[in-house]
Coordinates of C-alpha atoms in Angstrom, one line a residue:
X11 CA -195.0 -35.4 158.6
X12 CA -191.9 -33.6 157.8
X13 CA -190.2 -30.9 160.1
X14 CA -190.7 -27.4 158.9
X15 CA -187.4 -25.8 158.3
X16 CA -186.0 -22.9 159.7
X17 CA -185.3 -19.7 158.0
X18 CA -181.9 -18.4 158.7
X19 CA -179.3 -15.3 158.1
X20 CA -176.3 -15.3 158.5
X21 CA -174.1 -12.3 158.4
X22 CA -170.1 -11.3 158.0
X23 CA -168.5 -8.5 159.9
X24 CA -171.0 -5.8 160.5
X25 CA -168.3 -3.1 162.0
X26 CA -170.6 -0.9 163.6
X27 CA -173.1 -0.4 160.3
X28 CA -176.1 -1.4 162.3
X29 CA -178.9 0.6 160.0
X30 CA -177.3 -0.7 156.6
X31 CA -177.8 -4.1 157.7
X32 CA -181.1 -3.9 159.4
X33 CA -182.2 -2.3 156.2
X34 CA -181.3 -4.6 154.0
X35 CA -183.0 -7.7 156.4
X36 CA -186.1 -5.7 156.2
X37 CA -186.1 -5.3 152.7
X38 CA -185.1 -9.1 152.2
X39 CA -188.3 -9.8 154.7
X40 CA -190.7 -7.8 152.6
X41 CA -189.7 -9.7 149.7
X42 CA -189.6 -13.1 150.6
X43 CA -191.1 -13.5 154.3
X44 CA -190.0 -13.4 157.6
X45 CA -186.4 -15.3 158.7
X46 CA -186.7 -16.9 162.4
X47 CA -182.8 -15.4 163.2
X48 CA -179.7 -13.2 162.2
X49 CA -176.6 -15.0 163.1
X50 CA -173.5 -12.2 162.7
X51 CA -169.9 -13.3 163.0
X52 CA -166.9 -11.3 162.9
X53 CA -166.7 -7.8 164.0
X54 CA -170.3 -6.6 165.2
X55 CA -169.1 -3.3 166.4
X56 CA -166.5 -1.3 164.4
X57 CA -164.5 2.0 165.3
X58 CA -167.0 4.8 163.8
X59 CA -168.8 7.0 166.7
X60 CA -170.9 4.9 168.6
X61 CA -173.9 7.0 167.8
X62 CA -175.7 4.5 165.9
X63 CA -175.3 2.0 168.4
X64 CA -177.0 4.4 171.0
X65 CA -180.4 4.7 169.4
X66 CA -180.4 0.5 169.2
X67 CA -178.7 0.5 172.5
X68 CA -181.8 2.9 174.1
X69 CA -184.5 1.3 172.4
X70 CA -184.9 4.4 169.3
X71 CA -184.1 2.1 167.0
X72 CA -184.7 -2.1 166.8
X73 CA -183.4 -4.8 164.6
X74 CA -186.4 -6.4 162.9
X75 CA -185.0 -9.8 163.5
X76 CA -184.0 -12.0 166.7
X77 CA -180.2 -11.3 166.4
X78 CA -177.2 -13.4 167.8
X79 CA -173.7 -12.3 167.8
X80 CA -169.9 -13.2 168.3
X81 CA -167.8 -11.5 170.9
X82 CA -165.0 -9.2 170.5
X83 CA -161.8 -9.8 167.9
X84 CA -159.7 -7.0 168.7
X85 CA -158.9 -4.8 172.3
X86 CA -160.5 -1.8 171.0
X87 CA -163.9 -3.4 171.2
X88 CA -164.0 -5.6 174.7
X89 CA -165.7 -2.6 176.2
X90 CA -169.2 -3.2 174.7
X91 CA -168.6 -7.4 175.9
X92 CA -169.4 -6.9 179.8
X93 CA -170.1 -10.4 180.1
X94 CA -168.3 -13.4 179.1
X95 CA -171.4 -15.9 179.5
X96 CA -173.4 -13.5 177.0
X97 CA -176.0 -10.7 177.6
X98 CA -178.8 -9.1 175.9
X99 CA -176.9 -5.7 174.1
X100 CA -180.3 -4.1 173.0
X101 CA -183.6 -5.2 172.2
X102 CA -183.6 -8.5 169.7
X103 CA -179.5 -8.0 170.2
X104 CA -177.8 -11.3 172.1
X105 CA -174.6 -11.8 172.3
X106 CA -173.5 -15.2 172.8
X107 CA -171.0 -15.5 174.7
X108 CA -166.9 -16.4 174.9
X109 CA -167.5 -20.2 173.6
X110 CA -170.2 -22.7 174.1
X111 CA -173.8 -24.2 172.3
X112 CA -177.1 -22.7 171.9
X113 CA -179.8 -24.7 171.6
X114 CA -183.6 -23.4 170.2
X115 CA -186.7 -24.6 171.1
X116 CA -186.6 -26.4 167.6
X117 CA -183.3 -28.8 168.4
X118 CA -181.5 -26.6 166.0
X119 CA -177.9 -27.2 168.0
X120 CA -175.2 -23.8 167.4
X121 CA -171.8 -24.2 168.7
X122 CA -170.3 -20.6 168.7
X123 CA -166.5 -19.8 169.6
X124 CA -166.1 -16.0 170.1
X125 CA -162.6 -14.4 169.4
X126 CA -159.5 -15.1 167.3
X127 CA -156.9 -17.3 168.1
X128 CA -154.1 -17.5 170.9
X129 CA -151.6 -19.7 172.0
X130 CA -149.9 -17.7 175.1
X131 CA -150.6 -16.8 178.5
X132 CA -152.9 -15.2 179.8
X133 CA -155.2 -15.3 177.2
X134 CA -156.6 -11.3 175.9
X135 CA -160.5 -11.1 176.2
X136 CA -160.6 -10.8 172.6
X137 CA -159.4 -14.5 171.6
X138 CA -159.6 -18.4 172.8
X139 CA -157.0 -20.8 173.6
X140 CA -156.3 -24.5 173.1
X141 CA -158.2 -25.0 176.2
X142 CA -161.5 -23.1 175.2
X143 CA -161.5 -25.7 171.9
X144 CA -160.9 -28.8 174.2
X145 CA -163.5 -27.2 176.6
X146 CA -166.4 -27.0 173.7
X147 CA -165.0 -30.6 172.2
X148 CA -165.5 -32.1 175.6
X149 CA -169.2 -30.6 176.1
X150 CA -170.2 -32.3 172.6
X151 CA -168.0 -35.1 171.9
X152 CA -167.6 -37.0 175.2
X153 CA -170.9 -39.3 174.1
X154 CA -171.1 -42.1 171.9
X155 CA -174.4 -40.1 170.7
X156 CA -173.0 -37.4 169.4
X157 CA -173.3 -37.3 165.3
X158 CA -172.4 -33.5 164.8
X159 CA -174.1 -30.3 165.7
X160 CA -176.1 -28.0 162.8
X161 CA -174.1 -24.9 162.7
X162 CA -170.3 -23.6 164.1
X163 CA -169.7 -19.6 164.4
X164 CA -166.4 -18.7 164.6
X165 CA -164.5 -15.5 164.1
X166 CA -161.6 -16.6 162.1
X167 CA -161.5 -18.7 158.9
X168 CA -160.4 -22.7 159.5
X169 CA -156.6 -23.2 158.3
X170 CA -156.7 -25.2 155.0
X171 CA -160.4 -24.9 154.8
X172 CA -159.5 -24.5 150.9
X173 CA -157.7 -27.9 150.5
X174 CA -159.5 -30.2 148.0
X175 CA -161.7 -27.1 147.4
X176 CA -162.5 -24.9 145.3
X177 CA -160.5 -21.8 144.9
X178 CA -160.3 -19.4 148.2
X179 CA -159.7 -16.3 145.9
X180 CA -157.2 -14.3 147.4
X181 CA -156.6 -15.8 150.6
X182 CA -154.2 -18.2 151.3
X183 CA -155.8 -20.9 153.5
X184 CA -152.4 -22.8 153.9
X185 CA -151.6 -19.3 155.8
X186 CA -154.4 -17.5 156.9
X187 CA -156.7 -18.7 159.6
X188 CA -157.1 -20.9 162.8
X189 CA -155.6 -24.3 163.0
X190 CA -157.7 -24.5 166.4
X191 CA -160.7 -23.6 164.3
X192 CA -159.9 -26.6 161.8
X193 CA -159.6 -29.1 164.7
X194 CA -163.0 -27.9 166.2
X195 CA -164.8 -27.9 162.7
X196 CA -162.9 -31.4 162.2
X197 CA -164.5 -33.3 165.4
X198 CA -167.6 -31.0 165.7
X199 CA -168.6 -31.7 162.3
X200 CA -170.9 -29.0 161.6
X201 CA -173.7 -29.2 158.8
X202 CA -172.9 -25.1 158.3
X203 CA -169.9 -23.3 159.3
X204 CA -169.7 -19.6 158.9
X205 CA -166.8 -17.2 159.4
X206 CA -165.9 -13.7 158.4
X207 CA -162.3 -11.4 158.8
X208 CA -161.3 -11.2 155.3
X209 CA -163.8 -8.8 153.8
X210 CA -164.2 -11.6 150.9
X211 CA -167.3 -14.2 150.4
X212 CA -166.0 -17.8 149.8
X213 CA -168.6 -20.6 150.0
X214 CA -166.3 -23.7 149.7
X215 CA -167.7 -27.1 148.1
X216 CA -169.6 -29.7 150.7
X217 CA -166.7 -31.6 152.3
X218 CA -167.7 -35.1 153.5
X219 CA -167.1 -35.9 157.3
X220 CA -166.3 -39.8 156.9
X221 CA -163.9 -42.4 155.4
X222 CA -165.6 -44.2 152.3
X223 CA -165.3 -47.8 152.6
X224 CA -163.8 -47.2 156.1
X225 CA -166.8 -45.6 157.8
X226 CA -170.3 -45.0 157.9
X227 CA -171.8 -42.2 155.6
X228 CA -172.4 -39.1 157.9
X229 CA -173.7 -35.7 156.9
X230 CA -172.0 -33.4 154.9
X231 CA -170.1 -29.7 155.8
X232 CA -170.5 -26.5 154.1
X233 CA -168.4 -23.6 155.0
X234 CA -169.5 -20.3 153.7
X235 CA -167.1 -17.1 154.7
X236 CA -168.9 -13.6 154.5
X237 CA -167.7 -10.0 153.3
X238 CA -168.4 -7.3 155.7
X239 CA -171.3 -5.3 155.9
X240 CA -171.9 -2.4 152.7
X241 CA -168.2 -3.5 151.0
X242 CA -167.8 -0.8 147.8
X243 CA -167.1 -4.8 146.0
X244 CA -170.5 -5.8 146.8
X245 CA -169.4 -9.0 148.0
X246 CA -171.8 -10.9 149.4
X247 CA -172.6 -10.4 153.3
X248 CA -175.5 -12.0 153.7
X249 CA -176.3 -15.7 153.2
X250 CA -180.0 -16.9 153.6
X251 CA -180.9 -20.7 153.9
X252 CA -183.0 -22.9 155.3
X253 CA -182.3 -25.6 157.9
X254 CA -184.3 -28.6 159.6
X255 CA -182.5 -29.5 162.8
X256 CA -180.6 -32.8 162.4
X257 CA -182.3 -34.1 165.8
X258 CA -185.3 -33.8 164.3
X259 CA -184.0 -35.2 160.7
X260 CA -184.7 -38.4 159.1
X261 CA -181.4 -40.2 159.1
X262 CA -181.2 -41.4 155.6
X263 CA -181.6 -37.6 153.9
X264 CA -179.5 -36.4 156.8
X265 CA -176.4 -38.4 155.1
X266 CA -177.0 -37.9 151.7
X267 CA -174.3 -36.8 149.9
X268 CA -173.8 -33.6 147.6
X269 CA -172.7 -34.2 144.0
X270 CA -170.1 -31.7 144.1
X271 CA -168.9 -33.0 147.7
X272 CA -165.2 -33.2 148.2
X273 CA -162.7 -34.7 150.6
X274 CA -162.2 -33.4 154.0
X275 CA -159.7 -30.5 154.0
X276 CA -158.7 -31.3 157.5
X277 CA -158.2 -34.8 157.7
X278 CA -154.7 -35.2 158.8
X279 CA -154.6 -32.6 161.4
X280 CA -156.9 -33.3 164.1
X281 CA -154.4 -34.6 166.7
X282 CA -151.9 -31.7 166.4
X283 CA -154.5 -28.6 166.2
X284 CA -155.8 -29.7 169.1
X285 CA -152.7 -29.7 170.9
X286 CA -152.1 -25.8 169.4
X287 CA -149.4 -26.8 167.0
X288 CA -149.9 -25.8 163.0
X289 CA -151.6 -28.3 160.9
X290 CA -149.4 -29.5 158.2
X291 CA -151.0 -29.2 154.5
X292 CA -152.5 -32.8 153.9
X293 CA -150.6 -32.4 150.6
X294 CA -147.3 -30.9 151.6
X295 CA -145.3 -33.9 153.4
X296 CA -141.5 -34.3 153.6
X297 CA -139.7 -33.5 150.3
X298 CA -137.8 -36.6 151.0
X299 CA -139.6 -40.0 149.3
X300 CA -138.8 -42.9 148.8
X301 CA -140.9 -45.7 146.0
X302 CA -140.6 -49.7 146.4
X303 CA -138.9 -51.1 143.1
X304 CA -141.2 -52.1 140.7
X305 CA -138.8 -54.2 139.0
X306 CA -137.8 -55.8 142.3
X307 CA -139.9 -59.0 143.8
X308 CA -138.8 -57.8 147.4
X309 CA -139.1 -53.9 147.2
X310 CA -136.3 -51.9 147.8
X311 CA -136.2 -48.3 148.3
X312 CA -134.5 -45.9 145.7
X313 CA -134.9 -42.1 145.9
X314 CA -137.3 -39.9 144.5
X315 CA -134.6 -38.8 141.5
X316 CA -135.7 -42.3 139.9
X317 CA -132.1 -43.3 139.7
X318 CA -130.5 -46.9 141.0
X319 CA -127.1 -48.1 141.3
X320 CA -127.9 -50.7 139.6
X321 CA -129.5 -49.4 136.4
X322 CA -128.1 -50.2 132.8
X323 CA -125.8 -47.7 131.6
X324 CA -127.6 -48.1 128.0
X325 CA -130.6 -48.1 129.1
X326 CA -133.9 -49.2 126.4
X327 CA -135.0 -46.8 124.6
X328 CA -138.8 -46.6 124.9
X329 CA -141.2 -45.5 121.7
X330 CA -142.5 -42.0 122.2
X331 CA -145.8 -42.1 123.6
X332 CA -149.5 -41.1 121.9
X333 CA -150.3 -37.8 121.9
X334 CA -153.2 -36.7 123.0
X335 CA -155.7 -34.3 120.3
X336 CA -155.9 -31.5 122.7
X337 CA -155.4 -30.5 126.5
X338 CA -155.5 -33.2 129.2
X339 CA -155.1 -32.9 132.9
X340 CA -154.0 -36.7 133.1
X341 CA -151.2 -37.1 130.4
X342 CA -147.7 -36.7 132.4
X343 CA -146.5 -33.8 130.1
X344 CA -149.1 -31.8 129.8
X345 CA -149.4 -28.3 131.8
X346 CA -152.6 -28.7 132.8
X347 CA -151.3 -31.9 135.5
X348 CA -151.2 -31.0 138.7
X349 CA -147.5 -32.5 139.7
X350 CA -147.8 -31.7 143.4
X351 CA -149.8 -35.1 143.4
X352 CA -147.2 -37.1 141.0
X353 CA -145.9 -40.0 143.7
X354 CA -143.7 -41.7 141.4
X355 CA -142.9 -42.1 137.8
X356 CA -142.1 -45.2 135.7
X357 CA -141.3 -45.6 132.2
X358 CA -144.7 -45.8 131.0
X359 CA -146.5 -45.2 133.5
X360 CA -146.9 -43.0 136.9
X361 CA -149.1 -43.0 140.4
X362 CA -150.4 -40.0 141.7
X363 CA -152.5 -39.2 144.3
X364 CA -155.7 -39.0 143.8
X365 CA -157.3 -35.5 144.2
X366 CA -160.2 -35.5 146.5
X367 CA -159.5 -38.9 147.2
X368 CA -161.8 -41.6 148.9
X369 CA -159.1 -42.0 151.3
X370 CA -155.6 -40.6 152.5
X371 CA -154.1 -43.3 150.2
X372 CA -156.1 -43.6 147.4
X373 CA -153.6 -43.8 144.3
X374 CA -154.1 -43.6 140.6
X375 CA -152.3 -45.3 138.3
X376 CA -152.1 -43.6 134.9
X377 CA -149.8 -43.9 131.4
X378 CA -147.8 -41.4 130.7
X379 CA -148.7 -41.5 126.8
X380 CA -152.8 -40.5 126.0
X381 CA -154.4 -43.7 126.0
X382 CA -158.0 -43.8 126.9
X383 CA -158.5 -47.6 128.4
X384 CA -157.0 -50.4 129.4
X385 CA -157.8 -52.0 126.0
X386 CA -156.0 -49.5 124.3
X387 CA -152.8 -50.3 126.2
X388 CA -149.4 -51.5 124.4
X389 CA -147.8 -54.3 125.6
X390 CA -145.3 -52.6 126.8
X391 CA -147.4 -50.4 129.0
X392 CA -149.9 -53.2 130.0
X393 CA -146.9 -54.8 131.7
X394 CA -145.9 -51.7 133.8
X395 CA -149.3 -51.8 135.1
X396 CA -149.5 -55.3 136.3
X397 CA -145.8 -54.2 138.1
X398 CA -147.4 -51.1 139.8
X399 CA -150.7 -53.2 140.5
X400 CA -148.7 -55.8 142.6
X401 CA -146.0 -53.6 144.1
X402 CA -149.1 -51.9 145.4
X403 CA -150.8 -54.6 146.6
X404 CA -147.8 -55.5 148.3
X405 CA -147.2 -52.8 149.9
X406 CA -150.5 -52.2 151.0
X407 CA -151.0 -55.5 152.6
X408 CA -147.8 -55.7 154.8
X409 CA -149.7 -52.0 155.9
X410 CA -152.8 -54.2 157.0
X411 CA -155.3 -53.4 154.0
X412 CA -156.1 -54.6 150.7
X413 CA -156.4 -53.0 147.5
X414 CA -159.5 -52.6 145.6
X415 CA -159.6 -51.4 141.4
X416 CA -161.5 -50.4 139.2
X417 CA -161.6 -48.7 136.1
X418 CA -164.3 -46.4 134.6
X419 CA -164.2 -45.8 130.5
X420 CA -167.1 -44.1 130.4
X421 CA -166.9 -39.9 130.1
X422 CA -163.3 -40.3 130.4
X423 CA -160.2 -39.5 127.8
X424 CA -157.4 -40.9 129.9
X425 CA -157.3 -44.0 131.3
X426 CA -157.3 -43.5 135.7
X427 CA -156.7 -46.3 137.1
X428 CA -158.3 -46.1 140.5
X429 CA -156.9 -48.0 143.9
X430 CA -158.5 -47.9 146.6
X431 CA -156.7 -49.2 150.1
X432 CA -159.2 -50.9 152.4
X433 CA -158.4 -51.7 156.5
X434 CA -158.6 -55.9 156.7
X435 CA -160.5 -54.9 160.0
X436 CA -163.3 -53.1 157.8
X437 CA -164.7 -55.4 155.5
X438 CA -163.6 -58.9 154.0
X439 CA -163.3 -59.4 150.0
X440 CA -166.8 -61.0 150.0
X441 CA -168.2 -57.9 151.6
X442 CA -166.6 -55.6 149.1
X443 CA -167.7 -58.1 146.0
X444 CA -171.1 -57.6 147.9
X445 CA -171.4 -54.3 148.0
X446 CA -170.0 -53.5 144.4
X447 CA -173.0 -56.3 143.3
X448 CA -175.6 -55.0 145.9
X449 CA -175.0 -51.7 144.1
X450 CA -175.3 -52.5 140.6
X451 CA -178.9 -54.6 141.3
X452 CA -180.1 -51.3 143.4
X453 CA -179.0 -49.2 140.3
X454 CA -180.4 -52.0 137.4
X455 CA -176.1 -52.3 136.1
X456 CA -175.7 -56.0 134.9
X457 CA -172.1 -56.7 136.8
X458 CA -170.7 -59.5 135.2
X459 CA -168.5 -62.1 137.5
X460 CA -165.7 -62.9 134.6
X461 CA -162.9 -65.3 135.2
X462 CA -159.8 -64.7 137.3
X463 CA -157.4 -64.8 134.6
X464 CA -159.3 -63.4 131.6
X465 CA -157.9 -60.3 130.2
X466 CA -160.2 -57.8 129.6
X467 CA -159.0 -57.1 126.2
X468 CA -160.9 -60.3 125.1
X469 CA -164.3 -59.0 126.5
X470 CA -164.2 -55.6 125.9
X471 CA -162.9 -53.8 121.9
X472 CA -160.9 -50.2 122.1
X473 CA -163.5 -47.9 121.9
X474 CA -166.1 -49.7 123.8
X475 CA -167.2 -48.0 127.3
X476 CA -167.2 -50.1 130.5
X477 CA -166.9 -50.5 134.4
X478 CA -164.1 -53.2 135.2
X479 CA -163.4 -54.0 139.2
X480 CA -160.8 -55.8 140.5
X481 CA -160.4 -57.1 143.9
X482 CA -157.0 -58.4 146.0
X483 CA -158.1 -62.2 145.1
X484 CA -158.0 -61.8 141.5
X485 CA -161.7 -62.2 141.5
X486 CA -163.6 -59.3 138.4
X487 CA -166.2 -57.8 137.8
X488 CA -167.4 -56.1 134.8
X489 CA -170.1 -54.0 133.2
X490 CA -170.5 -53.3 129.3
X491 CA -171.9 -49.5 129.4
X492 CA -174.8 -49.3 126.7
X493 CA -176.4 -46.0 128.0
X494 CA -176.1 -44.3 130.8
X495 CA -174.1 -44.9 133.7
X496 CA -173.4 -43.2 137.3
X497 CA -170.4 -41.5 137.3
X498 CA -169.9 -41.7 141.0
X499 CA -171.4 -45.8 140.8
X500 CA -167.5 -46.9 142.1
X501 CA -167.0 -44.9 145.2
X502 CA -170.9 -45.2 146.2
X503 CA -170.0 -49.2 146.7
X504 CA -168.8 -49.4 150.4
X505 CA -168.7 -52.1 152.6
X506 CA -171.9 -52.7 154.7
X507 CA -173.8 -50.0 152.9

């Protein structure tokens, strides 16, 4: 029999606007039943008259709801936090506590980090340090049990929470927020994180909290930042949703994944958030960069202006690309690319990162010129491709992985060529080929084995849609698309799953 799920509010900064709130859970209850608990986090008390407060306070007023709360953010309210283990403020009224997990009578597991953030000593009543993170992380973390915990409160936004995202609105998440936040959100892996501070709602897209093809499938994350309590804006300050503890959770729905899921905004920066230092943007590394050679057996480095000493001074020159019939995001000189993720550029052709990747080095490779598929390529082009296909493998493997491609010309006008890194110490060819095949008979796709040195443009004629995989031994696979196909079948095949 299935677990019941919990009925849950959540709540941005109240600031001392106790009735508007209380009002507006009552009305919610009447309409659409009782919720089991209010969970507020950023500023519960504000500085208006404490008045208000004094009729919950004495027991002339009550919240209609069991309601927990964060502790202070700013000197001016410490005063009403007497305890730093947490206390009962007025009837149905808890407050948490500086840091630690609550656990209900259901399994439903809350981690909750009171404060904003501070790196010097001694640390103001009103904020944690890199100490109170590592204190929570050690509590959790320390067994080989521990999967992740069902919701995180915290104050302050995460730093970078908008990276692979969609957009944060106003605020800057490469600027604003807690990098000590990020590294507990990254390790804690929370199914819900909520946060408040910036008067705005932002509910970010499910981020997923593992490595495909590197690591088992774990639950997803949603972060959901609240407005404060009766904004003029309107902005959304309450959230409502319902929640069956993952202890209690079959394990299989517990992992599925979102279709809108994205890549983990704070994979990079575990390590140095934890140690109190700013987390670098997983996007923004060192201007400097250097690119193997493609026209080199041995790579060699050359800067990132594309120039070589040894280049001809009359140099070919090459046909002007196609053109594509309207706006793309993948053809090189188009406005709509997004050139922060450009790696390198060749003649034809150019790698870019891939956004919301499958792992930190999962590269595209993509022609400059609009061309839709492989089969459309031009010589020329198809050529450059092969160059970039074994440069990367090359330089992949001395880095202990191989490479994994595949193409998808299905619901797509310009050709991605996808490459996908995998650790030698995760999974074999044969488990890869296994789990591309094991996929397609799960999903009725008829993967073809074709042979090593085929080229595809004698299976498959320009226009015609397909799947086409590649693996590091030259082995292929394809798939003539007659229908329908997954759009996500590619990334869904990972080793051992």
């Amino acid at each position: 029999m299935a677990e019941k799920p919990l009925r849950l509010l959540a709540c941005g900064d109240v600031e001392g606007k106790f009735d508007v709130l209380f009002n507006r859970v009552r009305a919610i209850q009447k309409k659409s039943g009782n919720f089991d608990l209010l969970l507020c986090v950023g500023n519960f008390f504000g500085s208006t008259p404490d008045a208000e407060w004094e009729e919950y306070k004495t027991g002339i007023k009550k919240a209609p709801i069991q309601t927990y709360v964060l502790g202070a953010n700013n000197q001016e309210t410490v005063k009403y936090f007497q305890d730093v283990d947490g206390c009962e403020l007025a009837e149905n009224i808890t407050y948490l506590g500086r840091k630690g997990i609550f656990t209900g009578s259901s399994g439903l597991q809350i981690v909750y980090l009171s404060g904003t953030e501070s790196l010097n000593e001694p640390v103001p009543g009103y904020s944690f340090s890199p100490k109170d993170v590592s204190s929570v992380r050690t509590m959790l973390c320390s067994t080989s049990q521990f999967k992740g915990v069902d919701i995180l409160l915290t104050s302050p936004w995460p730093k970078y929470v908008g990276n692979f995202g969609n957009s944060s609105g106003e605020v800057d998440t490469k600027k604003c927020g807690s990098a000590l936040v990020s590294s507990l959100a990254t390790d804690l892996k929370p199914r819900y994180h909520f946060a408040a501070l910036e008067k705005t709602y932002y509910e970010r897209l499910p981020y997923r909290n593992h490595v495909v093809l590197q690591e088992n499938a774990q639950h997803a994350t949603r972060f959901i930042a609240l407005a404060n309590v009766g904004n003029p804006e309107k902005k959304k300050y309450l959230y409502a949703f319902s929640i069956v503890p993952m202890k209690v959770m079959d394990a299989a729905e517990l992992v599925k994944q979102p279709p809108d899921v994205t890549e983990n905004p704070y994979r990079k920066s575990g390590k140095e958030a934890s140690m109190g230092k700013q987390i670098p943007a997983p996007e923004e590394e060192s201007a400097c960069q250097f690119f193997f050679d493609l026209n080199e057996k041995q790579g060699r480095k050359r800067s990132s202006t594309g120039r070589d000493s040894k280049s001809s001074p009359h140099p070919k020159q090459p046909r002007k690309p196609p053109q594509p019939p309207g706006p793309c995001w993948f053809c090189l000189a188009s406005p709509e690319v997004e050139k922060h993720l450009v790696v390198n550029i060749g003649t034809h052709c150019y790698l870019a990162l891939a956004k919301g990747g499958l792992s930190d080095d999962h590269v595209l490779v993509l022609p400059i010129g609009h061309y839709q598929s492989v089969v459309e390529l031009s010589a020329e082009v198809v050529e450059e491709v092969e160059k970039y296909k074994a440069t990367l493998r090359r330089f992949f493997r001395s880095r202990g992985k191989r490479c994994v491609l595949f193409e998808r010309n299905y619901k797509s006008h310009h050709l991605q060529l996808q490459v996908i890194p995998v650790p030698f110490s995760c999974c074999s060819t044969d488990d890869i080929k296994d789990a591309f095949i094991t996929q397609a008979e799960q999903q009725q796709i008829e993967l073809l084995e074709i042979p090593e040195h085929a080229d595809i443009k004698q299976i498959a004629q320009p226009g015609a849609a397909y799947f086409y995989v590649e693996l590091d031994t030259g082995e292929k696979l394809f798939h003539r698309i007659k229908k329908n196909f997954p759009l996500q079948f590619g990334s869904r095949c990972r080793c051992g799953h």
